[in-house]
Amino acid sequence: MKRGRGGDVRSWALWVSLWHLSGGVPYQPGEGRRREGRGRFLFVCLPRARSGDGGGGGGGRRSGGAAAAAAEGAFATAAAAGPGQGGPGRCGARRGTVNILARLRQAQLCGRGLTRGPQIPEALLKERDKQAKWNGIPLLLQRLYENSHPNSDFSQCQSILKEISPLLSMEAMAFVTEERKPAQESTFPNTYTFDLFGGVDLLVEILMRPTLITQKKNQKISDDLIKDCLSILYNTCICTEGVTKRLAERNDFVLFLFTLMTNKKTFLQTATLIEDILGMKKEMIQLEDIPNLSSLVSSFDQQQLANFCRILAVTISELDTGSDDKHTLLAKNAQQKKNLGPSRAEVNQATLLNIPGFIERLCKLATRKVSETTGTSNFLQELEEWYTWLDNALVLDALMRVADEETEQSSTESSDESGFANTSTRNQLPQSMKIMHEIMYKLEVLYVLCVLLMGRQRNQVHKMIAEFRLIPGLNNLFDKLIWRKHSASTLVLHGHNQNCDCSPDITLKIQFLRLLQSFSDHHENKYLLLNSQELNELSAISLKANIPEVEAVVNTDRSLVCDGKRGLLTRLLQVMKKEPAESSFRFWQARAVESFLRGATSYADQMFLLKRGLLEHILYCIVDSECKSRDVLQSYFDLLGELMKFNIDAFKRFNKYINTDEKFQIFLNQINSSLVDSNMLVRCITLSLDRFESQSDIKVAEILSECRLLSYMSQMSVRMSFLFRLINIIHVQTLTQENVSCLNTSLVILMLARRKDKLPFYLHTLQEMEYTKKYPGFILNNFHSLLRFWQQHYLNKDKDSTCLENSSCISFSYWKETVSILLSPDRTSPCAIISYIDEAYMDTDREFTEE
């Protein structure tokens, strides 16, 4: 284990104190974490829920082999010893060479026969303990079983657990540092033995016994005993395969654990175990099944509520079955037909919203300021060395408590020079940790708010977080916390490699950007990202252009907008333009700004951003820096499309920046390098060209003749080339949320052709291109299938068509009419695709199946 910078003894001492405080429960970064295809996002290397069987991810899968082999060998030897070894009349003597370990395992699976260690003769266990290297665990479990019978006062249980706990804690510590060892050396025999002899089931029974047995007097278990049980269970989960999965299958135990969260003394251990279990649960838990959920949440202080959000993250996010973009729409549609009602995640979201004051408390947590009297930068840099172990608010809670206790203790020490130095050091540590503590809290809270903003109750959530001034609060924290400067020291989290730039600081920034994206997307509350002066600027832009002021701007409640000299959107633009070329933030920054422009095209919104140099910044990144990242390129192309759509001033600025043939060719090369990524920009240029050509304004005519981009797109051969390629790169079986825009862009090109009565010409040209490229019927058959799927997908009663209308300014009825005309079965119709496919190559009746 690392001991801080230069082997700092104080850092090591605090970690050891934390270890003892938390009952030997180490936090495993990345375990039980949330799913990243949430509407989302795939984004940088955020911790994800485990997919393997075993509480500790990969470590759990490696643990069973060697430990099991050693135990089986010892048991086989013991069983083979015969009557002389086992004692007359004893189980071992009667069974002879029967492998007792196999019987134990079989019984645990079927529930019959030898189901737990205490059923094995004590003499046999004592005799074979040393040879099997059980470290006395089976015997300790026998004592624990005998002292935990119904109506027991559990007086002896805790002392027994104190003997067991260090044996398991050592293995848990080894698990934390196991990446330094070869996989074959990674074994955890103590936790394996503890589980094999029924330790896990016995602890569950002890914890739940007061709720399961009717007694003359209420049976109470001490807080310390509960903490020991929870800590041992957690250590066993992370080191031994299958334990977490078994606990997750016991719904009664999972719900019982929530009742333990009412006790602040056991909250940390309970929350850590619950999160680990829920990460393995096949079926999402129903929050409404938790006893007295509303009063439970109301009883939490702010720290507990923030940590509870870690658990909520698993319950309100759709189960992770892969990256959202990688799932085909065909599969999603089939799944939606099976699941007619709301999903469990959606039901859980509604349950949370019904808890009085829940959203208000989250907003207060998210916008809570950090104390200005933080420690020196040296202490913050030292903390960054600890990220490997401390990237969890639960662990930070425990560490803060240790630091506070040490501070209190130091006040009673002698006041000599050494005592003063120690007091100063201890006082500085909790202060310097407040920033990281707050970052971890805000991470959890922002994630929950982000998921709720993307759910079915979006409008209700929007109304509440606007009322509770979430956006102004985040604006006030922007410089001092969210986008604060941090040291340039290399940071590597547990479970990640040195090339991963993931850290709590970075994760907070990305979560913040995702929240802005969800908040702004197609919602009039997006204007809360501005301050009053900036709202006045929007009104002035509309007045100068002699166009009606945007209604949402007029209706914005000025008491809820950002304070200060700059609003949140302007602050974001400032850091966006300063971002290094290789930064992972570029993608999320562009997405957040683009979401502000989505919806009905607003000239005032576009000009507000154009005045701040956004277009030039985007073109610099695409052309001058020749960005290679596909994700960043896609986000920039999408943003550029929204920024330029129907805006003659934007095309003028484009032409002024792309002022040489060389620059223009680089720009085209970037577009053509991946049409899936750039098709939204192609759609924007096509729509803008069509509108400009219908106008008689002299200024528009000038830009049409001067702008390289518009002149290029005005060529019929160019439009046909884009159309052919757009249809060719997608198929029904490969359509995803990411590339379905290619189908809609091809439809936009044909709808504009239909307006000018050129649809037959376009279809005939596609037919000719098929023959030229020696693919007769291939493109048109594929397009016919794509349009059939389009009807199934977009004409669904639950599908929102406003996005298509807003992105194109073409009514959805015209979209539907055009698709119907193209799919007409009449081979004599000049606008029907089928009329341009020779019968020999006809293949338009194929069923949609996943391949």
Short mmCIF file of N, CA and C in Angstrom, two decimals, residues 27-38 40-50 275 310 313 317 320 391 439-440 442-444 446-448 450-451 493-497 500-515 584-585 588:
data_model
loop_
_atom_site.label_atom_id
_atom_site.label_comp_id
_atom_site.label_asym_id
_atom_site.label_seq_id
_atom_site.Cartn_x
_atom_site.Cartn_y
_atom_site.Cartn_z
N TYR A 27 -13.09 0.26 0.97
CA TYR A 27 -13.94 0.60 -0.17
C TYR A 27 -13.24 0.19 -1.45
N GLN A 28 -13.98 -0.42 -2.31
CA GLN A 28 -13.41 -0.84 -3.59
C GLN A 28 -13.90 0.10 -4.70
N PRO A 29 -13.04 1.00 -5.17
CA PRO A 29 -13.46 1.91 -6.23
C PRO A 29 -13.98 1.14 -7.42
N GLY A 30 -15.10 1.58 -7.93
CA GLY A 30 -15.64 0.95 -9.12
C GLY A 30 -16.65 -0.13 -8.82
N GLU A 31 -16.84 -0.50 -7.54
CA GLU A 31 -17.76 -1.58 -7.24
C GLU A 31 -19.16 -1.03 -7.00
N GLY A 32 -20.15 -1.80 -7.42
CA GLY A 32 -21.54 -1.44 -7.18
C GLY A 32 -21.89 -0.09 -7.74
N ARG A 33 -21.17 0.34 -8.76
CA ARG A 33 -21.36 1.70 -9.24
C ARG A 33 -22.42 1.72 -10.31
N ARG A 34 -22.76 2.91 -10.76
CA ARG A 34 -23.87 3.09 -11.65
C ARG A 34 -23.55 2.72 -13.08
N ARG A 35 -24.61 2.64 -13.87
CA ARG A 35 -24.47 2.22 -15.25
C ARG A 35 -24.27 3.43 -16.13
N GLU A 36 -23.41 3.35 -17.10
CA GLU A 36 -23.05 4.49 -17.92
C GLU A 36 -23.84 4.63 -19.20
N GLY A 37 -24.73 3.67 -19.63
CA GLY A 37 -25.58 3.94 -20.76
C GLY A 37 -26.86 4.55 -20.34
N ARG A 38 -26.87 5.59 -19.65
CA ARG A 38 -28.10 6.17 -19.14
C ARG A 38 -28.58 7.27 -20.03
N ARG A 40 -27.44 8.09 -21.01
CA ARG A 40 -26.15 8.53 -21.14
C ARG A 40 -25.34 7.84 -21.89
N PHE A 41 -24.71 8.16 -21.15
CA PHE A 41 -23.43 8.55 -21.38
C PHE A 41 -22.43 7.86 -21.08
N LEU A 42 -22.05 7.60 -23.09
CA LEU A 42 -20.90 6.97 -22.51
C LEU A 42 -19.87 7.99 -22.30
N PHE A 43 -19.30 7.88 -21.08
CA PHE A 43 -18.30 8.89 -20.98
C PHE A 43 -17.08 8.34 -20.34
N VAL A 44 -16.12 9.19 -19.96
CA VAL A 44 -14.84 8.68 -19.55
C VAL A 44 -15.00 7.61 -18.51
N CYS A 45 -13.92 7.09 -18.08
CA CYS A 45 -13.82 5.88 -17.30
C CYS A 45 -14.46 6.01 -15.94
N LEU A 46 -15.76 6.21 -15.89
CA LEU A 46 -16.45 6.28 -14.61
C LEU A 46 -16.62 4.86 -14.05
N PRO A 47 -16.67 4.72 -12.70
CA PRO A 47 -16.90 3.39 -12.12
C PRO A 47 -18.22 2.83 -12.60
N ARG A 48 -18.28 1.52 -12.87
CA ARG A 48 -19.49 0.88 -13.36
C ARG A 48 -19.85 -0.29 -12.47
N ALA A 49 -21.12 -0.70 -12.58
CA ALA A 49 -21.56 -1.84 -11.80
C ALA A 49 -20.88 -3.10 -12.29
N ARG A 50 -20.66 -4.01 -11.39
CA ARG A 50 -19.96 -5.23 -11.77
C ARG A 50 -20.83 -6.13 -12.60
N GLU A 275 -25.02 -1.12 -1.23
CA GLU A 275 -24.60 -0.73 -2.57
C GLU A 275 -23.97 -1.91 -3.31
N ARG A 310 -25.85 7.23 -3.59
CA ARG A 310 -25.09 6.17 -4.24
C ARG A 310 -25.96 4.94 -4.43
N ALA A 313 -28.75 5.55 -7.05
CA ALA A 313 -28.26 5.51 -8.42
C ALA A 313 -28.50 4.16 -9.06
N SER A 317 -31.75 3.92 -12.33
CA SER A 317 -31.16 3.85 -13.65
C SER A 317 -31.53 2.52 -14.28
N ASP A 320 -28.03 -1.95 -16.76
CA ASP A 320 -27.01 -1.78 -17.79
C ASP A 320 -26.87 -3.05 -18.61
N ASP A 391 -11.75 7.24 -3.03
CA ASP A 391 -12.64 7.87 -4.01
C ASP A 391 -14.09 7.55 -3.71
N ILE A 439 -16.91 17.35 -3.04
CA ILE A 439 -16.92 16.88 -4.43
C ILE A 439 -17.59 15.52 -4.53
N MET A 440 -17.24 14.62 -3.60
CA MET A 440 -17.83 13.29 -3.64
C MET A 440 -19.34 13.35 -3.39
N LYS A 442 -21.37 15.90 -4.05
CA LYS A 442 -22.02 16.53 -5.20
C LYS A 442 -22.09 15.58 -6.39
N LEU A 443 -21.08 14.73 -6.53
CA LEU A 443 -21.10 13.73 -7.60
C LEU A 443 -22.35 12.87 -7.52
N GLU A 444 -22.62 12.35 -6.33
CA GLU A 444 -23.77 11.47 -6.14
C GLU A 444 -25.08 12.21 -6.39
N LEU A 446 -25.67 15.11 -8.09
CA LEU A 446 -25.86 15.55 -9.47
C LEU A 446 -26.27 14.39 -10.36
N TYR A 447 -25.74 13.21 -10.06
CA TYR A 447 -26.11 12.06 -10.88
C TYR A 447 -27.60 11.74 -10.74
N VAL A 448 -28.08 11.72 -9.50
CA VAL A 448 -29.50 11.42 -9.27
C VAL A 448 -30.38 12.48 -9.94
N CYS A 450 -29.66 14.29 -12.49
CA CYS A 450 -29.54 14.13 -13.94
C CYS A 450 -30.46 13.02 -14.45
N VAL A 451 -30.48 11.89 -13.75
CA VAL A 451 -31.34 10.77 -14.14
C VAL A 451 -32.81 11.18 -14.07
N LEU A 493 -6.55 6.00 -10.44
CA LEU A 493 -7.48 5.39 -9.49
C LEU A 493 -7.33 3.88 -9.47
N HIS A 494 -7.70 3.30 -8.33
CA HIS A 494 -7.69 1.85 -8.21
C HIS A 494 -8.57 1.26 -9.31
N GLY A 495 -8.06 0.24 -9.98
CA GLY A 495 -8.83 -0.41 -11.03
C GLY A 495 -8.71 0.25 -12.38
N HIS A 496 -7.95 1.34 -12.50
CA HIS A 496 -7.77 2.03 -13.77
C HIS A 496 -6.29 2.03 -14.11
N ASN A 497 -5.97 2.27 -15.37
CA ASN A 497 -4.56 2.31 -15.74
C ASN A 497 -4.07 3.74 -15.80
N CYS A 500 -5.70 6.45 -17.99
CA CYS A 500 -7.06 6.89 -17.70
C CYS A 500 -7.01 8.21 -16.94
N ASP A 501 -7.74 9.20 -17.43
CA ASP A 501 -7.72 10.51 -16.78
C ASP A 501 -8.92 10.70 -15.86
N CYS A 502 -9.40 9.58 -15.31
CA CYS A 502 -10.58 9.64 -14.44
C CYS A 502 -10.16 9.95 -13.00
N SER A 503 -10.84 10.88 -12.37
CA SER A 503 -10.60 11.23 -10.98
C SER A 503 -11.87 11.88 -10.46
N PRO A 504 -12.02 12.03 -9.13
CA PRO A 504 -13.22 12.71 -8.63
C PRO A 504 -13.40 14.10 -9.22
N ASP A 505 -12.32 14.86 -9.36
CA ASP A 505 -12.40 16.19 -9.97
C ASP A 505 -12.96 16.12 -11.38
N ILE A 506 -12.39 15.23 -12.18
CA ILE A 506 -12.79 15.10 -13.58
C ILE A 506 -14.22 14.57 -13.68
N THR A 507 -14.52 13.59 -12.84
CA THR A 507 -15.87 13.02 -12.86
C THR A 507 -16.92 14.05 -12.50
N LEU A 508 -16.61 14.91 -11.53
CA LEU A 508 -17.55 15.97 -11.15
C LEU A 508 -17.81 16.90 -12.33
N LYS A 509 -16.77 17.28 -13.04
CA LYS A 509 -16.93 18.16 -14.19
C LYS A 509 -17.84 17.53 -15.24
N ILE A 510 -17.60 16.27 -15.53
CA ILE A 510 -18.40 15.59 -16.56
C ILE A 510 -19.84 15.43 -16.10
N GLN A 511 -20.03 15.08 -14.82
CA GLN A 511 -21.40 14.95 -14.31
C GLN A 511 -22.13 16.29 -14.36
N PHE A 512 -21.40 17.35 -14.06
CA PHE A 512 -21.96 18.70 -14.14
C PHE A 512 -22.38 19.02 -15.58
N LEU A 513 -21.53 18.69 -16.54
CA LEU A 513 -21.85 18.96 -17.95
C LEU A 513 -23.03 18.12 -18.42
N ARG A 514 -23.13 16.91 -17.94
CA ARG A 514 -24.27 16.06 -18.31
C ARG A 514 -25.57 16.63 -17.74
N LEU A 515 -25.48 17.16 -16.54
CA LEU A 515 -26.67 17.78 -15.93
C LEU A 515 -27.12 18.98 -16.75
N SER A 584 -10.50 15.46 -22.50
CA SER A 584 -11.69 14.61 -22.58
C SER A 584 -12.97 15.41 -22.34
N PHE A 585 -12.83 16.66 -21.89
CA PHE A 585 -14.02 17.48 -21.63
C PHE A 585 -14.64 18.04 -22.89
N TRP A 588 -18.11 16.67 -23.89
CA TRP A 588 -19.22 17.00 -23.02
C TRP A 588 -19.54 18.48 -23.02
#
